[in-house]
């Protein structure tokens, strides 16, 4: 009986200590401090190159592939793109579903300071859906890329064949990864 009373006393003391400290106190939860927001990247710090897309027919979809280099000190975050030739566009990543290559929408793509990010076939791209007209090899599409902070960059995208596969020039290739055995 004495052991039971001492256990209750200890429990009461612990409860009062926690309730006095605010850990179990009723009311509003403590506010989480937000990390300070970084200013958006500047247009002059964002360099876009290697833009191309595959040819497609009216009503189909195509993908834009490119390389973005951020020469600034803050991340450049690509939110999407727009082209007059398409009804809408979105950032997508590619994945295999059995024998089929499928696309799924992704959120904004950050490009870290002093880094490059390459949108490649089979990895990630900007999807132009429901084309309003045929686009064929050697056409040039005006496209607007949208970054956070209302940074808009107008670019021209070269259209290649329907089955084209391009790789970055040798100087832009990522370092080779060691094979795991």
Short mmCIF file of C-alpha atoms in Angstrom, two decimals:
data_model
loop_
_atom_site.label_atom_id
_atom_site.label_comp_id
_atom_site.label_asym_id
_atom_site.label_seq_id
_atom_site.Cartn_x
_atom_site.Cartn_y
_atom_site.Cartn_z
CA UNK A 1 0.00 0.00 0.00
CA UNK A 2 2.86 2.35 0.87
CA UNK A 3 4.46 1.62 -2.55
CA UNK A 4 1.21 2.48 -4.30
CA UNK A 5 0.91 5.86 -2.49
CA UNK A 6 4.49 6.80 -3.33
CA UNK A 7 3.93 5.88 -6.99
CA UNK A 8 0.81 8.08 -7.08
CA UNK A 9 2.67 10.91 -5.39
CA UNK A 10 5.53 10.70 -7.88
CA UNK A 11 3.04 10.58 -10.77
CA UNK A 12 1.24 13.66 -9.45
CA UNK A 13 4.51 15.57 -9.06
CA UNK A 14 5.60 14.67 -12.60
CA UNK A 15 2.21 15.69 -14.01
CA UNK A 16 2.30 19.05 -12.22
CA UNK A 17 5.86 19.69 -13.35
CA UNK A 18 4.99 19.05 -17.00
CA UNK A 19 1.75 21.01 -16.89
CA UNK A 20 3.53 23.98 -15.31
CA UNK A 21 6.21 23.86 -18.01
CA UNK A 22 3.59 24.08 -20.73
CA UNK A 23 4.24 20.65 -22.26
CA UNK A 24 0.68 19.47 -21.51
CA UNK A 25 -0.91 22.89 -21.07
CA UNK A 26 -4.10 23.51 -22.98
CA UNK A 27 -4.19 26.25 -25.56
CA UNK A 28 -2.44 26.99 -28.79
CA UNK A 29 0.46 24.79 -29.82
CA UNK A 30 3.84 26.44 -29.93
CA UNK A 31 4.56 28.09 -33.27
CA UNK A 32 7.26 26.54 -35.38
CA UNK A 33 9.82 29.00 -36.57
CA UNK A 34 10.03 29.17 -40.34
CA UNK A 35 13.36 29.24 -42.05
CA UNK A 36 14.02 32.67 -43.50
CA UNK A 37 12.91 32.87 -47.13
CA UNK A 38 15.68 33.36 -49.63
CA UNK A 39 15.29 36.02 -52.30
CA UNK A 40 14.49 34.64 -55.77
CA UNK A 41 17.28 34.03 -58.25
CA UNK A 42 18.05 36.84 -60.67
CA UNK A 43 17.50 36.48 -64.41
CA UNK A 44 21.17 37.18 -65.09
CA UNK A 45 22.21 34.24 -62.86
CA UNK A 46 20.11 31.66 -64.74
CA UNK A 47 21.59 30.27 -67.96
CA UNK A 48 19.45 28.00 -70.13
CA UNK A 49 20.88 25.96 -73.00
CA UNK A 50 20.59 22.79 -75.04
CA UNK A 51 16.84 23.25 -75.59
CA UNK A 52 15.12 20.75 -77.86
CA UNK A 53 11.86 18.86 -78.27
CA UNK A 54 10.62 15.95 -80.35
CA UNK A 55 8.29 16.43 -83.31
CA UNK A 56 4.61 15.60 -82.68
CA UNK A 57 1.21 15.86 -84.34
CA UNK A 58 -1.72 18.08 -83.44
CA UNK A 59 -3.50 16.77 -80.31
CA UNK A 60 -0.47 14.77 -79.12
CA UNK A 61 2.07 15.69 -76.49
CA UNK A 62 5.79 16.34 -76.64
CA UNK A 63 8.52 17.06 -74.11
CA UNK A 64 11.09 19.83 -73.87
CA UNK A 65 14.57 18.93 -72.69
CA UNK A 66 17.16 21.48 -71.58
CA UNK A 67 20.01 22.31 -69.23
CA UNK A 68 19.72 25.02 -66.58
CA UNK A 69 22.83 26.45 -64.95
CA UNK A 70 22.51 28.60 -61.84
CA UNK A 71 25.49 30.94 -61.48
CA UNK A 72 23.93 32.82 -58.56
CA UNK A 73 24.16 32.46 -54.79
CA UNK A 74 20.54 31.41 -54.18
CA UNK A 75 18.60 28.44 -55.60
CA UNK A 76 16.75 28.98 -58.89
CA UNK A 77 13.46 27.08 -58.78
CA UNK A 78 11.80 26.21 -62.10
CA UNK A 79 8.01 26.19 -61.65
CA UNK A 80 7.02 25.42 -65.23
CA UNK A 81 6.83 26.67 -68.77
CA UNK A 82 4.31 27.83 -71.32
CA UNK A 83 4.10 27.65 -75.11
CA UNK A 84 1.45 29.03 -77.45
CA UNK A 85 1.50 25.76 -79.40
CA UNK A 86 0.17 23.71 -76.44
CA UNK A 87 -3.05 23.88 -74.41
CA UNK A 88 -1.10 23.41 -71.18
CA UNK A 89 2.28 22.33 -69.89
CA UNK A 90 3.69 20.71 -66.76
CA UNK A 91 6.94 19.45 -65.26
CA UNK A 92 7.09 15.65 -65.42
CA UNK A 93 9.36 12.79 -64.49
CA UNK A 94 9.52 9.53 -66.40
CA UNK A 95 9.18 6.08 -64.86
CA UNK A 96 8.65 2.56 -66.14
CA UNK A 97 5.35 0.78 -65.54
CA UNK A 98 5.99 -2.74 -66.77
CA UNK A 99 7.07 -2.32 -70.39
CA UNK A 100 5.63 1.20 -70.69
CA UNK A 101 7.28 4.54 -70.04
CA UNK A 102 4.88 6.77 -68.15
CA UNK A 103 5.03 10.34 -66.94
CA UNK A 104 3.92 11.81 -63.65
CA UNK A 105 3.75 15.43 -62.62
CA UNK A 106 6.41 16.77 -60.27
CA UNK A 107 6.60 19.94 -58.25
CA UNK A 108 8.99 22.82 -58.80
CA UNK A 109 12.56 21.80 -59.66
CA UNK A 110 15.29 23.57 -57.64
CA UNK A 111 18.67 24.24 -59.22
CA UNK A 112 21.17 24.79 -56.42
CA UNK A 113 23.67 27.69 -56.56
CA UNK A 114 26.68 27.09 -58.83
CA UNK A 115 25.08 23.85 -60.14
CA UNK A 116 23.62 22.54 -63.41
CA UNK A 117 20.41 20.57 -63.82
CA UNK A 118 19.75 18.66 -67.05
CA UNK A 119 16.28 17.68 -68.18
CA UNK A 120 16.90 14.45 -70.15
CA UNK A 121 14.72 11.98 -72.04
CA UNK A 122 13.63 9.19 -69.72
CA UNK A 123 14.39 11.24 -66.60
CA UNK A 124 12.57 14.59 -66.41
CA UNK A 125 11.20 17.18 -68.85
CA UNK A 126 8.60 19.83 -69.53
CA UNK A 127 5.54 18.22 -71.10
CA UNK A 128 3.51 20.18 -73.65
CA UNK A 129 0.04 18.60 -73.88
CA UNK A 130 -2.72 18.78 -76.44
CA UNK A 131 -0.73 20.47 -79.20
CA UNK A 132 -2.76 22.95 -81.25
CA UNK A 133 -0.78 22.25 -84.44
CA UNK A 134 1.77 19.84 -85.85
CA UNK A 135 5.36 20.55 -84.88
CA UNK A 136 7.97 19.08 -87.18
CA UNK A 137 11.72 18.79 -87.39
CA UNK A 138 13.51 22.15 -87.76
CA UNK A 139 10.59 24.16 -86.30
CA UNK A 140 11.46 26.63 -83.56
CA UNK A 141 9.01 27.01 -80.65
CA UNK A 142 8.91 30.14 -78.49
CA UNK A 143 8.61 29.01 -74.86
CA UNK A 144 8.50 30.97 -71.60
CA UNK A 145 10.15 29.35 -68.55
CA UNK A 146 8.77 30.43 -65.17
CA UNK A 147 10.94 30.52 -62.06
CA UNK A 148 9.95 31.49 -58.51
CA UNK A 149 9.81 35.19 -57.79
CA UNK A 150 7.97 35.91 -61.07
CA UNK A 151 11.18 35.43 -63.06
CA UNK A 152 10.23 34.71 -66.68
CA UNK A 153 12.76 33.72 -69.34
CA UNK A 154 11.79 33.56 -73.01
CA UNK A 155 13.65 30.89 -74.98
CA UNK A 156 13.47 29.21 -78.39
CA UNK A 157 13.22 25.43 -78.55
CA UNK A 158 14.54 23.55 -81.57
CA UNK A 159 12.33 20.67 -82.73
CA UNK A 160 14.05 17.42 -83.71
CA UNK A 161 12.65 14.18 -85.18
CA UNK A 162 9.99 12.10 -83.40
CA UNK A 163 12.57 9.51 -82.31
CA UNK A 164 15.47 11.84 -81.53
CA UNK A 165 17.72 11.19 -78.56
CA UNK A 166 20.33 13.78 -77.70
CA UNK A 167 23.01 13.65 -75.09
CA UNK A 168 24.87 16.55 -73.52
CA UNK A 169 28.19 17.50 -75.13
CA UNK A 170 31.21 15.71 -73.59
CA UNK A 171 32.12 18.73 -71.45
CA UNK A 172 28.65 18.70 -69.86
CA UNK A 173 28.41 14.99 -69.07
CA UNK A 174 27.93 14.19 -65.38
CA UNK A 175 30.81 12.31 -63.72
CA UNK A 176 30.72 8.55 -64.25
CA UNK A 177 29.27 6.58 -61.36
CA UNK A 178 31.03 3.54 -60.02
CA UNK A 179 29.23 0.29 -60.65
CA UNK A 180 28.04 -1.66 -57.65
CA UNK A 181 28.80 -5.36 -57.88
#
